[in-house]
Short mmCIF file of C-alpha atoms and ligand atoms in Angstrom, two decimals:
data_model
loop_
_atom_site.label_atom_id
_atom_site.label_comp_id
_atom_site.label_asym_id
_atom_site.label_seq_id
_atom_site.Cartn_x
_atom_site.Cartn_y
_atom_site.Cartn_z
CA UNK A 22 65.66 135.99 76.68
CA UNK A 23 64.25 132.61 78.13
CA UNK A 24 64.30 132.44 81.36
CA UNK A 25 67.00 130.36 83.14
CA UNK A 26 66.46 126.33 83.05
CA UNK A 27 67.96 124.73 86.60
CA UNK A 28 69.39 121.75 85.96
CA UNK A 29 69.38 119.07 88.24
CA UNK A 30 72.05 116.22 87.03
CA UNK A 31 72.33 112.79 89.33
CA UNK A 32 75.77 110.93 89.41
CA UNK A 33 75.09 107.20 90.88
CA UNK A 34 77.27 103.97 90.80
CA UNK A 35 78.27 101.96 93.06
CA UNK A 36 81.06 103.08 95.87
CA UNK A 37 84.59 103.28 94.60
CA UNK A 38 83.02 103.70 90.51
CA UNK A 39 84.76 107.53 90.54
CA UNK A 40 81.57 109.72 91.43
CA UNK A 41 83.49 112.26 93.73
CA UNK A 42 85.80 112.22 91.50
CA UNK A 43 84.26 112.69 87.95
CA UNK A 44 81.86 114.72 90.09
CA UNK A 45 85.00 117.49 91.12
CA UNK A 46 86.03 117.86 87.77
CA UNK A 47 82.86 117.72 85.06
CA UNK A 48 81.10 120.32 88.27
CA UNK A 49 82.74 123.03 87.62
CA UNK A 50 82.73 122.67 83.71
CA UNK A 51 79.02 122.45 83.55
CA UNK A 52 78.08 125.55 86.18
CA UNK A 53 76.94 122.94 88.30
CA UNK A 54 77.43 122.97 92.11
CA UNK A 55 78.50 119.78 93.37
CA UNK A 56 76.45 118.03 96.23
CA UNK A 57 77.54 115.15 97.71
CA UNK A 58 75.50 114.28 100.87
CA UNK A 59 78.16 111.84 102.29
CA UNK A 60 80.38 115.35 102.33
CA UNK A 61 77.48 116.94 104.15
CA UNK A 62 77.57 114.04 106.92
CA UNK A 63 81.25 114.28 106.78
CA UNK A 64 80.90 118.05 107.68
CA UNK A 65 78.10 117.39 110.50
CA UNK A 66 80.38 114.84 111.99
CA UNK A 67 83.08 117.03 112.06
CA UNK A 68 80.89 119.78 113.98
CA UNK A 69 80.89 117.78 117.04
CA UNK A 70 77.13 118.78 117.67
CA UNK A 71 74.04 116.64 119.04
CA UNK A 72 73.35 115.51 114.85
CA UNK A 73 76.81 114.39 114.57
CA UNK A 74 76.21 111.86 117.39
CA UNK A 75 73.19 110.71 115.67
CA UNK A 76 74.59 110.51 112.06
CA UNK A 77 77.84 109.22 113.36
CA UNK A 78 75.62 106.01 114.59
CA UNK A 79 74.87 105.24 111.42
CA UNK A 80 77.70 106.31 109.43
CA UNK A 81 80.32 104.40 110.56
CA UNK A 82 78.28 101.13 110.03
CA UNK A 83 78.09 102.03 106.42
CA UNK A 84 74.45 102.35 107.19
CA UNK A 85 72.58 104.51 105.12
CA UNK A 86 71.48 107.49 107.59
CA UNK A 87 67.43 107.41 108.13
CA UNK A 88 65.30 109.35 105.03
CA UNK A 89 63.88 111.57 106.75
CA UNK A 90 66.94 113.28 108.04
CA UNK A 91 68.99 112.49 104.88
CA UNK A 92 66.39 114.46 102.37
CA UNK A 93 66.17 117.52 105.66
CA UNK A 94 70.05 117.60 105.22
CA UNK A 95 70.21 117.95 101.43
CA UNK A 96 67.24 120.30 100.91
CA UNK A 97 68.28 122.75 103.61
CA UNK A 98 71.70 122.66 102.15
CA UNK A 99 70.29 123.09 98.17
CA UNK A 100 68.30 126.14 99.09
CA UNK A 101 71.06 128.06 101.21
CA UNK A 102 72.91 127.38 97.90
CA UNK A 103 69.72 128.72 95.10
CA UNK A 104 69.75 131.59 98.21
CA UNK A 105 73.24 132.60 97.68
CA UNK A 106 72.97 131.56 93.76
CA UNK A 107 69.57 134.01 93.38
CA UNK A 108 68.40 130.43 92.39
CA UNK A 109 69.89 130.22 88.80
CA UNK A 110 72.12 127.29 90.26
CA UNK A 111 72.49 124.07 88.75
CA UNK A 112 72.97 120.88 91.15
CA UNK A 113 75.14 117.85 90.60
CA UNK A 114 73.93 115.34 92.68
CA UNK A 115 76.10 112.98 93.93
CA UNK A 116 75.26 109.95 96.81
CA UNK A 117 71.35 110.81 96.62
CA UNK A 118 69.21 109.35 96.23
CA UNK A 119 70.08 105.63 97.27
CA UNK A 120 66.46 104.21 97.61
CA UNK A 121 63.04 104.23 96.18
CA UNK A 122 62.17 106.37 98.92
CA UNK A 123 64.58 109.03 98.28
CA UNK A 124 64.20 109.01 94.71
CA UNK A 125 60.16 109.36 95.25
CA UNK A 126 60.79 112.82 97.66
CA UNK A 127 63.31 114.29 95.04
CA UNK A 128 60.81 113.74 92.52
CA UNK A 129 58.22 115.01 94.45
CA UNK A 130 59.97 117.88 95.52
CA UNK A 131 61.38 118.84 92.04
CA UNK A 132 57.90 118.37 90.38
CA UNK A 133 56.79 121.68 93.28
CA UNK A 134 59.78 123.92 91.86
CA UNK A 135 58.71 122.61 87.98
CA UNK A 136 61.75 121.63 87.76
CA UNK A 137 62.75 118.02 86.73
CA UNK A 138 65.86 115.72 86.69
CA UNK A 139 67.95 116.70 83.49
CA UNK A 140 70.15 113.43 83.46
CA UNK A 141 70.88 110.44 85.48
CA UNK A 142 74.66 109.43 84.54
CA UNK A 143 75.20 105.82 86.11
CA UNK A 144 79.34 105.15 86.50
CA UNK A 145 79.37 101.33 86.45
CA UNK A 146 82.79 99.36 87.66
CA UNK A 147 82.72 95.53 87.99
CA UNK A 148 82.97 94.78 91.57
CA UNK A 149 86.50 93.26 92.35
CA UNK A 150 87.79 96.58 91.44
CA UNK A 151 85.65 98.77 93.59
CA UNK A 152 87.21 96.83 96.66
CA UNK A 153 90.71 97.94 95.50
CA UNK A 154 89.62 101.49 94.65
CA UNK A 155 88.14 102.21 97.85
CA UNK A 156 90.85 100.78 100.41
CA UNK A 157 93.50 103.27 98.85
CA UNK A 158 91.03 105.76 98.71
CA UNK A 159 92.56 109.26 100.96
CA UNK A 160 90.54 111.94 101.41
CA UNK A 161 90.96 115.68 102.20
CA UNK A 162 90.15 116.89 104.96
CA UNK A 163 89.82 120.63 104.05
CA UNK A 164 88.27 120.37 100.58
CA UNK A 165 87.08 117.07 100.45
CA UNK A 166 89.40 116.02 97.33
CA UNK A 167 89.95 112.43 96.40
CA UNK A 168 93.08 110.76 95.87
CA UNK A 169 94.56 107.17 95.76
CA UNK A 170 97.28 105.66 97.30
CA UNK A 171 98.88 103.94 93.93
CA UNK A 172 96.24 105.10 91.09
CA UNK A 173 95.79 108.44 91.86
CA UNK A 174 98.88 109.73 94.44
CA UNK A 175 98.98 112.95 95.90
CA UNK A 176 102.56 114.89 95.31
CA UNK A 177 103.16 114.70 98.56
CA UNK A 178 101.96 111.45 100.47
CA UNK A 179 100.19 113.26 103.41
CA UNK A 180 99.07 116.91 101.38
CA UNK A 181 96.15 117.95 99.48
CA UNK A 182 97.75 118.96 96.08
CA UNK A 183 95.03 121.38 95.64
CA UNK A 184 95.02 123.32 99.00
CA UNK A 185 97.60 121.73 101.46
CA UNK A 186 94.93 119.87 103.70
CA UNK A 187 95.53 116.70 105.70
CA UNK A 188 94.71 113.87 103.66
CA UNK A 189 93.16 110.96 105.96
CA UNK A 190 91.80 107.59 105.18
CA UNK A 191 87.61 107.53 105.79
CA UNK A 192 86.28 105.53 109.06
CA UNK A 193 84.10 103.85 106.52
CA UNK A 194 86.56 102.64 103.91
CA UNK A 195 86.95 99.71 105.81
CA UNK A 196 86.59 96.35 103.76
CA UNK A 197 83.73 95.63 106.78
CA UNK A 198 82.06 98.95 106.10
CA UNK A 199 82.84 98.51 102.31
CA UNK A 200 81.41 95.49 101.73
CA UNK A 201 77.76 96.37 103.69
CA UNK A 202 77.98 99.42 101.68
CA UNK A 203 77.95 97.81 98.62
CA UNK A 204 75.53 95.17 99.42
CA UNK A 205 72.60 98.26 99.98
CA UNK A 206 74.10 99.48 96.62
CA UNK A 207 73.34 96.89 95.12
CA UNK A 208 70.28 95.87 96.90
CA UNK A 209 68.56 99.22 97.20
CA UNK A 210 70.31 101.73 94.98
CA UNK A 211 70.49 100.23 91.35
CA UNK A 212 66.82 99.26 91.60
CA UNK A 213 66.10 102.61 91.30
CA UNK A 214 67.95 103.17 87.58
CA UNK A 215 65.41 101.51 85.81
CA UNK A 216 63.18 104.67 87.14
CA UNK A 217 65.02 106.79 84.98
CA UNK A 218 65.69 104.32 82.39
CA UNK A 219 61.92 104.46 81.94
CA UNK A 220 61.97 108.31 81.78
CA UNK A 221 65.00 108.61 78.77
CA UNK A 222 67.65 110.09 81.17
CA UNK A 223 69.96 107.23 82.28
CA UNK A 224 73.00 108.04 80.67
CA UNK A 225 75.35 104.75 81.22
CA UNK A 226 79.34 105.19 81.27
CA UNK A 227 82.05 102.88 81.32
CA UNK A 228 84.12 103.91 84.42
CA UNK A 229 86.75 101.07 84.39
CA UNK A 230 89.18 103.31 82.79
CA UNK A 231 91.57 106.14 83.01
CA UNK A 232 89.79 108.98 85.11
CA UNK A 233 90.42 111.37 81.72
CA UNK A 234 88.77 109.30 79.11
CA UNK A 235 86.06 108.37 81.76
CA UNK A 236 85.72 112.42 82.64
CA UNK A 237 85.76 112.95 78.70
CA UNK A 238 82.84 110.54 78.10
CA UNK A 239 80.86 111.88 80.78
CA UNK A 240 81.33 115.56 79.10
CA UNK A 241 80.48 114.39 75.37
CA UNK A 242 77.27 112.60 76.76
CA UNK A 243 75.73 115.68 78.84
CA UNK A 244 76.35 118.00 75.99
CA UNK A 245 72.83 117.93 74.70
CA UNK A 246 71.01 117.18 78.17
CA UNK A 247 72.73 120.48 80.23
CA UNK A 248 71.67 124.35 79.30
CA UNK A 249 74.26 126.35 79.92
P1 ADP B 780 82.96 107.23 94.67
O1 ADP B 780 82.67 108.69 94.95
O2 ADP B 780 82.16 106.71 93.51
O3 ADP B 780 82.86 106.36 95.87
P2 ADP B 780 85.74 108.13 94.37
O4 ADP B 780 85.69 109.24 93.35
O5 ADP B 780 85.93 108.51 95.78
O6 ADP B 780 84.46 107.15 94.19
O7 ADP B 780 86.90 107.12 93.90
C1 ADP B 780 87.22 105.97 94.70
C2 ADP B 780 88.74 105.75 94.67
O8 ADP B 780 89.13 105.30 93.36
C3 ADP B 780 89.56 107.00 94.95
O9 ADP B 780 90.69 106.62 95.69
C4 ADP B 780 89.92 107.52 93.56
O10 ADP B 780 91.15 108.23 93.57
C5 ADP B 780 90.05 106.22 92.76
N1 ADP B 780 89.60 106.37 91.36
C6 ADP B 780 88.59 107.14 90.87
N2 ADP B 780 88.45 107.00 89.54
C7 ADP B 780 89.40 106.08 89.15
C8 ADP B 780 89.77 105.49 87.88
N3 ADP B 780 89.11 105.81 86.74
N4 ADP B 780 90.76 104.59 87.89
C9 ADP B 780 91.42 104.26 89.04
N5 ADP B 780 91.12 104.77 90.27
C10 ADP B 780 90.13 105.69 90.32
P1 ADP B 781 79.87 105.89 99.82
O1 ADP B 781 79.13 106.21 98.57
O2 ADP B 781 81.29 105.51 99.60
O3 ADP B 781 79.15 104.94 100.72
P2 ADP B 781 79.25 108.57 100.79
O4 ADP B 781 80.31 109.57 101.07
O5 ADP B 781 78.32 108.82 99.67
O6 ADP B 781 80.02 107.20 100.64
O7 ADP B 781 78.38 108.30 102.08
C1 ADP B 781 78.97 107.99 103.32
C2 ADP B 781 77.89 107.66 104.32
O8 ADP B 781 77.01 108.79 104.49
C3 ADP B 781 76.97 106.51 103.93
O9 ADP B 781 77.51 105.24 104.27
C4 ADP B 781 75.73 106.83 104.78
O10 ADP B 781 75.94 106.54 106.15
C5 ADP B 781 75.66 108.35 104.65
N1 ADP B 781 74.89 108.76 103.46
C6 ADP B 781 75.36 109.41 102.35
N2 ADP B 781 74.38 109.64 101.46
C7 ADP B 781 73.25 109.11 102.01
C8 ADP B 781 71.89 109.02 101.58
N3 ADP B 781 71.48 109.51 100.39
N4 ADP B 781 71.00 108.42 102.42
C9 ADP B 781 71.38 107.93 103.62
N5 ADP B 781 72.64 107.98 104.07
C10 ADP B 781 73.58 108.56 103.29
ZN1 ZN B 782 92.30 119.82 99.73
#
């Protein structure tokens, strides 16, 4: 039998394009573990601990966090997962990398595993909707799901559907903390497609629509690029 590919799958767009959630629902579909390291800084906050000062600093700003700390966050977090996974895990990738930086250390630290980057799938949404998207946005605070006020509503307006949890709106989804996050998208974080344009594994998806069709398209278009 050959031996198990890893796949490593990147979903980028700007904030508010539907990565968390396209992310929670192609994830699970694709034996992919979803990794989103704004939920990672959203759990470090939460702990209350000496890091949580520091990230909190930054993260309610809508500054990115520094690189350094950012890529020791992610990787200590991927290998506890390949540890519990006996490393056959696959890795949806979701809010890194953001910069030529972090896209230099992913490569870098894929190419020492032989492992590579089995598609980029860019979510693009004009920018007057983004604005709209993200101000409704409500969040779980047990599982992390994502919901919207008027185009996505929970059953209930203050309950997870899934498991019951609090739902809160984020400290950063203010149209301050939205609008500087968008500016480093777009400044720093869509240079870095053309990266992957170069290497064949941009996959580019219209997310202005329903979140089924947009979920549907994302499916049809990884069908050849992820090994079961
Ligand atoms: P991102 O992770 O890219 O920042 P989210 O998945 O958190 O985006 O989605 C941002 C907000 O937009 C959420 O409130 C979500 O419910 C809503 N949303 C996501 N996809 C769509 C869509 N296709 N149409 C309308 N609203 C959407
Ligand atoms: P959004 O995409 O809506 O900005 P995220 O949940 O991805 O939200 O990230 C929230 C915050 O976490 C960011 O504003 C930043 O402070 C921090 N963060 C997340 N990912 C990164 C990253 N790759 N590098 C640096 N900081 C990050
Ligand atoms: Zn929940």
């Amino acid at each position: 039998m050959a031996e198990h590919a890893v796949n490593y799958v990147i979903i980028v767009g700007p904030q508010g394009a539907g990565k968390g959630t396209q992310a929670a629902a192609v994830a699970p579909r694709l034996g992919l573990e979803h990794v989103a390291t704004g939920d990672l800084f959203r759990a470090i906050l939460k702990s209350e601990s000496e890091l949580g000062d520091e990230v909190r600093h930054y993260y309610d700003q809508g500054a990115l966090v520094p690189d350094d700390l950012t890529i020791r966050v992610l990787f200590a977090h991927i290998e506890q997962l390949q540890e519990e996974k006996r490393g056959t895990t696959g890795v949806l990738l979701d809010g890194f990398p953001r910069n030529a930086a972090q896209a230099k250390s992913l490569d870098d630290a894929l190419a020492e595993r032989g492992e590579a980057i089995s598609a980029v799938v860019l979510v693009d949404v004009p920018r007057p909707e983004l604005m709209k998207r993200l101000t409704g946005r409500l969040v779980c605070s047990n599982c992390g799901a994502t919901y919207h006020r008027e185009f996505n509503p929970p059953k209930s307006a203050e309950t997870c559907d899934q498991c019951g949890g609090e739902l809160f709106q984020r400290s950063d989804d203010t149209p301050e903390a939205v609008e500087k996050r968008l500016e480093i998208y777009y400044e720093q974080t869509e240079p870095i497609l053309e990266h992957y344009r170069e290497q064949g594994v941009l996959l580019e998806i219209d997310g202005n629509r329903e979140i089924d069709s947009v979920t549907a398209d994302i499916l049809d278009s990884l069908k050849d690029r992820v090994s079961a």
